[in-house]
Amino acid sequence: MPTAIPLPSNVSPATVANTASLLRIVALLLISGAAIASRLFAVVNFESVIHEFDPWFNYRATRVLASKGFYEFWNWFDPTAWYPLGRVVGGTVYPGLMATSGVIYNILHSLNLPVDIRNICVLLAPGFSALTAWATYMFTKEMKDESAGLLAAAFIGIVPGYISRSVAGSYDNEAIAIFLLMFTFFCWIKALKLGSALFGTVAAVFYFYMVAAWGGYAFITNMIPLHALVLILMGRFTSRLYVAYSSWYAIGTLASMQVPFVGFQPVRTSEHMAALGVFGLLQIIAFAELVRSHVSSQQFKRLLYISVAAIGVLGGLAFVGMTYKGWIAPWTGRFYSLWDTGYAKKYIPIIASVSEHQPTAWPSFFMDLQFLIFLFPAGVVFCFRQLRDEHIFVIVYAVVASYFAGVMVRLMLTLTPVVCVASAVALSSLLDTYIDVREPEVAEEPATDNSTQGAAPTNGTNGSQATTPASATTTTKKAKKPAQPTSALGDLVSLVTSKTGKETVGVFGIDTRLTVILNALGMLVFFVFHCTWVTSSAYSSPSVVLASHGADGSMHIIDDFREAYYWLRQNTPQDAVVMSWWDYGYQIAGMADRPTLVDNNTWNNTHIATVGKAMASSEEVAYPILRKHDVDYVLVIFGGVLGYSGDDINKFLWMVRIAQGVWPDEIQEPNYFTPSGEYRVDERASQTMKDSLMYKMSYYRFAELYGGGPATDRVRNQQVPKVGPTLDYLEEAYTSENWIVRIYQVKKEDPLGRDHKTANSFTHGKKRKRSKPAPRRKAIAG
Amino acid sequence: MPSRLALLYALLLVPFSLALTTHERLVNLAAAGNGVIKLDTYTFDLLTAPKRNWTAAIHFTALDPRRRCAPCAEFNPAWQAVAKAWSTVDQAHKDNHFFGTIDFDDGQAVFQKLSLASAPVVYVYPATEGSRAPASGKSAPFKYDFSSGFEAGPLAEQLSPHTPIPIPYRDPINWGRVISSGFIGLGVLAAIKFASPLLKSRWAWAAGCLVTTLVMTSGLMFTRIRASPYTGRDGGWIAAGFQNQFGQEVHVVAVVYGLLAFAFTMLTLVVPLQRSPQRQRIQVYLWTTVIMIVYSMLVSLFRVKNRGYPFKLFL
Amino acid sequence: MALRWCTSLPVLLLSYVVCSLAVEIQSFENTNILRTVELGGSQVQITTTFAIKALQPNAKTYTLALDVDEQEKTSWLEVRLKGQQEGLEMAPREDDTGRYVLLDVTLPKALAVNGTANLIVDSIQTGATFPWPEKAAQAADQALKYRSDLFVISPYKTVTQKTKLRSPSPGVISHTTPKNVESFTLGDPVTKSGATITYGPYQNIPASANSKFLDEHQQRVIIHYSYEHPVLEVTKLKRAAEISHWGSNLNIQDEVVLRNAGPTLKGQFSRIDYQHSSYYKKSVSHVIPAVTLHLPAGIRDAYYYDQIGNVSTSRLRTTPSVPKGSQANQYSFLELRPRYPIMGGWNYSFTLGWDAPLADSTSYDSKSGKYIVEVPVMTTIPGAVVKEAEVKIVLPEGATDISYVEPFPSTSWMFTYKTYLDTSGRPTLLFEYQDLTIKHAQSIYVSYKVPFSAHLQKPFAVSAAIFISFMFTLVGRRIDLTLHKQKVQ
């Protein structure tokens, strides 16, 4: 046949095969390298430090695990969290992450490699991202072929949507969860193709790992049943599906119930009911198939179908009934808020207050996925084109995940893998078409080549051949897709490409090929630049350490958080209770090693509301609350000096709202606005605002910093009153260099039994006795 | 109009009823305005008399179209509905709680006194005397929080703690929704019956899935949840800010994505089928240029949203 | 025996005199004793000059006497002849009264009758001062009190003696005036001129190292003076020195717990006041904003972190390493700034480490085939006293016949410890010290042999492990464990 460029003809198939596999391995290694390297910006720019908030808890827990051993960790009751309630950590965490790094730690130390546990935690996410790339490669290989797999691996390796959760130092459950997700799906697909109970079991094992690692396992728990259900509805029920699903569900569910935090949820909550239902359905259908294969009377079959349908309906009704009776817990708030999108804001402000639970605007999609986002639909089209079972999986996954990603920013993470897979399929089939050097003949040519290919065993996709008659149409087309002609030349060709369609289909000429290929390459290069830029600029700052760039581009590190936390750790009594807004609970526990009232695991709304109330109400009201919870220090974050916008004054309204949810008649949000409904901190701020503990602690002696000049809050860009607030019940204990962290000590009761206000005005003579505002005035303000 | 009459009636009634106690007059007024007392400066002071053994929920609004208070008009029906629901409770409780509406044009003085600059506002004045006076003795009014929208349901829900008995308000059955959903159900059944070939056809489903993914990835859910308008006030269709977008952007972006995806599909699936080299070549170049141009448009659009974005394509 | 008996019954005056006579072996007399006390923060330097005259032929051992609590305070003491550098050796001798300690100093050559010599006793006291008042506000100055004895005691008669206390700043707030010393001096017992307080001169002091004199005449004097510099104290110093011949690298890591032993902060720390004071350049004397350390020359990649990570606020100015033998003492300067200013009574713990070329501190003795490595005991933090120190020296894996020389006695032991891919573990020396002062900044010398095989131990181990793993995979890949072949459809 004619070719666009001359090909070497003296290459033996073995050489070609070996070279190709070697190249694949090298490519995979390079991809892993790139994936790891691109996540090290944070370490290079700053240092090997744990990021943000939740990772600090995981890190702390991992330290306990590494130092005290697994059983100690398992029944670890942490009295310092949620003071005075404490927290049973062992039973309220997904231990997978800690266990993983604990195992790594022990292995290294058994090899006499004394690697610090912190470094293991910091570098865990990049390491697993390499594994994710590999898992994606395997998964995509099942969809199309190796070349697509390599593309997908490269995409997931550097795509920002995944990097955002897995840079070095972001030691969070997602770090390992995505690998587990992809590998479980791969095993599921494999099991489905081969109908092998082995792979089903492997899938179950990794599902268990996933359950132990991330709350998002519910996604798998519903994706696989959904896939199975769709297959059934498409009339693609096969024994392979039955074997795969049954082995996965039975073992996976039993295993998942071993995680204490999950316990009996798999049989008690609605999130898991879909899986159970599909399991039952499969049994029924399998039974029906069995019977049908033996009985051959027409009406009996009809009867069978009706009974099957009836049982299905009955099952559904039973489920509803049990939910109604309360034997099955309804959907949890977080899960429910995915469907009823207004739900969270109305009923669970804590969930609504988390920034990563906000819906996603399209720029975020483009930012995180760049050109994959529009290759993605094309990939879905290709999946529809050759509609094998695994393609259906990708399609379902694509639709579901894109909806979820639209509803919640953080679920972009679950969308990213399927986007990578689909767009890899699309791009690689484009490249296949245009790299394929064979030119079609204008004349009709004998189909000998075809027949040989049709007969030739295919490597990637055996097993999937024997599909039900329903998909037989696709099989014929597909059977010669990953073709392996016997000639060495064709061999070489079919390794770089895997040609779709018939022999007469193809591209003429070199220029066309070059145009398309160069265009594609250009896009890929652009993608690489984009990813690098996004990663370095957006996703690589460990919010614990801030960086400010001088005019000459020199980086100045702002380390206030650790400064203040370390001060707490070194110069306060070991059992001093620190109160702060819940965002900082984990950090205080991790870095300052002091008891906290509330932290980022927001399981107790009332407790959080109590803190919110203390912050939002005046000193006189707050003081008894503080004393009752024997708080010694109160910590607030204040960005006014530096212009750090993520400070507590900006979060203040959430505190108010959450407090109002519990004490609606004591805390009312409108009172914190100016009469014209603005949220201000300057002279015009409402009296309730000015009296609130948060306001006072933030702006205490702030005006003096400007020595009489106009004291401007750099975040709000408002001028705070010249005469700053005064504190009677608290005293400033420490303020960090740039004033970002301010720590106040709660005074003990006055020895003479006076309240601190009178005591203070006594000590300061008669001066600055602020007359309390009339309550009526206060009430209608706002 | 009926409310106007009620007002006249009330005003006529006032001089005769001077002998009556404040409470009785209020009862009459309430009865006159079927549950809602149409307040002016004078009656407002009556209702919020410092010594009162009743509670009063007062709705400050500006319904006059000249005031251009859209939310007022939006909220008013809910208010009326809740007040009406209250008027159905039995006499014993009914007269211990009043609903009053004061319009800006009737009581500017009141608005100034309370230094209210915005409407609608709802205050609930607790009782100062009698059994229902709060233990804390605070006579400061409770301000209704509109954060949960203008619907009547939450309003009744939030006012109930202040009324003698919970307001027996029930959302009216939305017949429109019932009927429409019924029609939809029938439609589905019909589709299964008649359009079953369509349901069996792979490409119908493909189209469905594609549209879904496209609109979802171009931020449909954002506009739904945040209820962001279709376009900006000034008619601009690009919302400022990275984390924000208008309804129209969904369409534009979805179309752009779709176009690019389509071009790729053409290049891969259709072009190779072309048998004559010349026409194939033309198509190849055509689709490649389409990709380049649309893609650079997309990037420049993204640059508008994200100012800091350093890269740009041909335009 | 006699002594015990008479001390147990001090009421018997006669025997008292007898045995007090029995103590006095009048082989010397002190023609003049001059004691100079340099008042400081945590360390106080004392130089005492004894002008002695022999009363007996070939008197070779001169006996010094130290009061007991003075001896407790004294963490370093050296006796030398005037004009000479090396110290004389001395033997401590517990006195049975338990109130003072006697030191027998052996003179280099015996003195004839009326032969004279000048002994100079250098000593450093730690913990001799204490802040007064004990609490000071953020802006207040700090003042210390120093307590000492009026008389320098000695077993011999003393013709004249004088004590000078020199305070670093003229601000001497108060000093005690000694009572009933008329028998020794006619002028006023104490004179103050500027920053110097002078007690004495006192004439004709009898042999004072005995209970009689101590009861009758010895008394305490207390100086209250203001002190401008922070009073530093290292509560714990853990130094680990690790020697690697492969990297030809000496890694030294210090774990330091620093404490401001000045007056504890009264009230709370106010950042704005602190910023103002530092802005107007009137920084408070007893706050520690930063510490400058002298590290050895030629060090590389120094690191400075604490329990929660790297401390970014430190600057290192390195200097190239000096050739061995040359006396040019160059240093790398490390200005390390704690995360927060250390106010009075505050703690700050940190870890500081660096790599130094092994050649700078090691030498190879070719004929004995031994390496000799020099490890400094401590890096002096200026003006700070080290309460507890622990020096760990990790020798390369497989080092044999190890011997060491340490500058001053300590409790030390040896064990092996395993780190980076060790198979047999590394021999490790551990030394423990108390109360190290600036004079203790000396070096420990360790000599050891490393056979060539020991050098190859690690690479062999690693490559063997890798090889074995490869073999396993090699075999594993070729074993087919499937029960029955799946027929490929």
Tab-separated table of N, CA and C in Angstrom, chain C residues 327-390:
chain	number	residue	atom	x	y	z
C	327	GLN	N	47.236	30.585	62.381
C	327	GLN	CA	46.574	31.073	63.600
C	327	GLN	C	45.471	32.085	63.295
C	328	ALA	N	45.306	32.414	62.000
C	328	ALA	CA	44.259	33.380	61.674
C	328	ALA	C	42.913	32.828	62.135
C	329	ASN	N	42.297	33.467	63.102
C	329	ASN	CA	41.022	32.938	63.587
C	329	ASN	C	39.878	33.675	62.895
C	330	GLN	N	39.409	33.060	61.808
C	330	GLN	CA	38.259	33.627	61.108
C	330	GLN	C	37.019	32.843	61.504
C	331	TYR	N	35.892	33.502	61.398
C	331	TYR	CA	34.638	32.848	61.760
C	331	TYR	C	33.615	33.085	60.670
C	332	SER	N	32.637	32.176	60.618
C	332	SER	CA	31.413	32.490	59.884
C	332	SER	C	30.446	33.052	60.907
C	333	PHE	N	29.837	34.164	60.566
C	333	PHE	CA	28.924	34.792	61.515
C	333	PHE	C	27.492	34.400	61.182
C	334	LEU	N	26.793	33.895	62.162
C	334	LEU	CA	25.383	33.566	61.976
C	334	LEU	C	24.562	34.451	62.889
C	335	GLU	N	23.781	35.324	62.257
C	335	GLU	CA	22.871	36.121	63.069
C	335	GLU	C	21.528	35.429	63.056
C	336	LEU	N	21.191	34.790	64.161
C	336	LEU	CA	19.893	34.110	64.175
C	336	LEU	C	18.922	34.878	65.057
C	337	ARG	N	17.735	35.034	64.449
C	337	ARG	CA	16.707	35.861	65.086
C	337	ARG	C	15.560	34.936	65.441
C	338	PRO	N	15.238	34.811	66.721
C	338	PRO	CA	14.127	33.938	67.109
C	338	PRO	C	12.819	34.386	66.470
C	339	ARG	N	11.825	33.518	66.521
C	339	ARG	CA	10.536	33.878	65.922
C	339	ARG	C	9.956	35.091	66.628
C	340	TYR	N	10.230	35.200	67.927
C	340	TYR	CA	9.686	36.326	68.684
C	340	TYR	C	10.779	36.850	69.600
C	341	PRO	N	10.759	38.151	69.950
C	341	PRO	CA	11.753	38.668	70.892
C	341	PRO	C	11.602	37.949	72.232
C	342	ILE	N	12.704	37.516	72.793
C	342	ILE	CA	12.639	36.731	74.023
C	342	ILE	C	12.632	37.680	75.201
C	343	MET	N	11.477	37.902	75.786
C	343	MET	CA	11.370	38.774	76.951
C	343	MET	C	11.855	38.020	78.181
C	344	GLY	N	11.921	38.735	79.303
C	344	GLY	CA	12.424	38.130	80.530
C	344	GLY	C	11.618	36.903	80.914
C	345	GLY	N	12.319	35.797	81.172
C	345	GLY	CA	11.653	34.585	81.617
C	345	GLY	C	11.075	33.753	80.493
C	346	TRP	N	11.146	34.228	79.242
C	346	TRP	CA	10.618	33.459	78.122
C	346	TRP	C	11.635	32.434	77.656
C	347	ASN	N	11.124	31.390	77.053
C	347	ASN	CA	11.992	30.340	76.516
C	347	ASN	C	11.951	30.381	75.005
C	348	TYR	N	12.972	29.854	74.390
C	348	TYR	CA	12.947	29.632	72.950
C	348	TYR	C	13.872	28.477	72.639
C	349	SER	N	13.343	27.469	72.007
C	349	SER	CA	14.173	26.311	71.684
C	349	SER	C	14.317	26.211	70.174
C	350	PHE	N	15.488	25.872	69.742
C	350	PHE	CA	15.711	25.774	68.294
C	350	PHE	C	16.808	24.758	68.015
C	351	THR	N	16.917	24.396	66.765
C	351	THR	CA	17.942	23.466	66.309
C	351	THR	C	18.781	24.150	65.256
C	352	LEU	N	20.074	24.023	65.398
C	352	LEU	CA	20.996	24.707	64.502
C	352	LEU	C	22.036	23.695	64.055
C	353	GLY	N	22.290	23.633	62.772
C	353	GLY	CA	23.255	22.651	62.300
C	353	GLY	C	23.973	23.137	61.064
C	354	TRP	N	25.118	22.527	60.796
C	354	TRP	CA	25.863	22.907	59.600
C	354	TRP	C	26.798	21.769	59.204
C	355	ASP	N	27.261	21.848	57.982
C	355	ASP	CA	28.254	20.897	57.486
C	355	ASP	C	29.581	21.610	57.365
C	356	ALA	N	30.643	20.921	57.771
C	356	ALA	CA	31.977	21.496	57.632
C	356	ALA	C	32.850	20.473	56.918
C	357	PRO	N	33.773	20.940	56.072
C	357	PRO	CA	34.685	19.983	55.421
C	357	PRO	C	35.465	19.211	56.471
C	358	LEU	N	35.515	17.900	56.296
C	358	LEU	CA	36.141	17.063	57.315
C	358	LEU	C	37.619	17.415	57.464
C	359	ALA	N	38.236	17.813	56.345
C	359	ALA	CA	39.688	18.067	56.374
C	359	ALA	C	40.031	19.169	57.379
C	360	ASP	N	39.100	20.109	57.584
C	360	ASP	CA	39.413	21.213	58.493
C	360	ASP	C	39.612	20.736	59.915
C	361	SER	N	38.975	19.651	60.275
C	361	SER	CA	39.005	19.265	61.682
C	361	SER	C	39.610	17.876	61.885
C	362	THR	N	40.033	17.228	60.813
C	362	THR	CA	40.614	15.891	60.958
C	362	THR	C	42.038	15.876	60.445
C	363	SER	N	42.792	15.019	61.002
C	363	SER	CA	44.128	14.795	60.445
C	363	SER	C	44.397	13.293	60.476
C	364	TYR	N	45.162	12.820	59.517
C	364	TYR	CA	45.437	11.388	59.402
C	364	TYR	C	46.883	11.122	59.764
C	365	ASP	N	47.059	10.267	60.766
C	365	ASP	CA	48.419	9.923	61.172
C	365	ASP	C	48.820	8.669	60.417
C	366	SER	N	49.746	8.829	59.443
C	366	SER	CA	49.983	7.731	58.496
C	366	SER	C	50.652	6.545	59.188
C	367	LYS	N	51.538	6.774	60.183
C	367	LYS	CA	52.275	5.607	60.699
C	367	LYS	C	51.412	4.794	61.655
C	368	SER	N	50.569	5.490	62.446
C	368	SER	CA	49.676	4.685	63.290
C	368	SER	C	48.399	4.345	62.535
C	369	GLY	N	48.211	4.971	61.343
C	369	GLY	CA	47.010	4.686	60.566
C	369	GLY	C	45.743	5.153	61.247
C	370	LYS	N	45.877	6.178	62.047
C	370	LYS	CA	44.718	6.641	62.821
C	370	LYS	C	44.268	8.008	62.333
C	371	TYR	N	42.968	8.198	62.363
C	371	TYR	CA	42.427	9.531	62.149
C	371	TYR	C	42.292	10.212	63.495
C	372	ILE	N	42.526	11.494	63.537
C	372	ILE	CA	42.301	12.277	64.757
C	372	ILE	C	41.356	13.412	64.403
C	373	VAL	N	40.187	13.436	65.023
C	373	VAL	CA	39.181	14.451	64.709
C	373	VAL	C	38.986	15.340	65.930
C	374	GLU	N	38.809	16.610	65.647
C	374	GLU	CA	38.640	17.600	66.713
C	374	GLU	C	37.189	18.087	66.696
C	375	VAL	N	36.509	17.926	67.820
C	375	VAL	CA	35.107	18.351	67.905
C	375	VAL	C	34.977	19.358	69.040
C	376	PRO	N	34.636	20.615	68.720
C	376	PRO	CA	34.445	21.594	69.794
C	376	PRO	C	33.283	21.198	70.699
C	377	VAL	N	33.454	21.437	71.993
C	377	VAL	CA	32.417	21.048	72.945
C	377	VAL	C	31.162	21.876	72.735
C	378	MET	N	31.355	23.160	72.480
C	378	MET	CA	30.180	24.027	72.336
C	378	MET	C	30.516	25.226	71.481
C	379	THR	N	29.486	25.811	70.934
C	379	THR	CA	29.612	27.101	70.269
C	379	THR	C	29.134	28.151	71.252
C	380	THR	N	30.037	29.058	71.588
C	380	THR	CA	29.663	29.990	72.654
C	380	THR	C	28.595	30.944	72.156
C	381	ILE	N	27.496	30.978	72.908
C	381	ILE	CA	26.521	32.052	72.723
C	381	ILE	C	26.957	33.160	73.670
C	382	PRO	N	27.319	34.355	73.145
C	382	PRO	CA	28.000	35.341	73.983
C	382	PRO	C	27.279	35.612	75.292
C	383	GLY	N	28.014	35.500	76.391
C	383	GLY	CA	27.467	35.852	77.687
C	383	GLY	C	26.527	34.825	78.263
C	384	ALA	N	26.334	33.696	77.590
C	384	ALA	CA	25.388	32.708	78.092
C	384	ALA	C	26.135	31.604	78.812
C	385	VAL	N	25.514	31.080	79.860
C	385	VAL	CA	26.064	29.928	80.555
C	385	VAL	C	25.219	28.719	80.173
C	386	VAL	N	25.880	27.594	79.924
C	386	VAL	CA	25.172	26.381	79.516
C	386	VAL	C	24.961	25.518	80.744
C	387	LYS	N	23.712	25.325	81.122
C	387	LYS	CA	23.417	24.564	82.332
C	387	LYS	C	23.794	23.104	82.148
C	388	GLU	N	23.179	22.479	81.138
C	388	GLU	CA	23.492	21.078	80.860
C	388	GLU	C	23.914	20.973	79.408
C	389	ALA	N	24.980	20.224	79.170
C	389	ALA	CA	25.413	19.994	77.800
C	389	ALA	C	25.593	18.507	77.582
C	390	GLU	N	25.312	18.108	76.357
C	390	GLU	CA	25.448	16.688	76.007
C	390	GLU	C	26.047	16.640	74.616
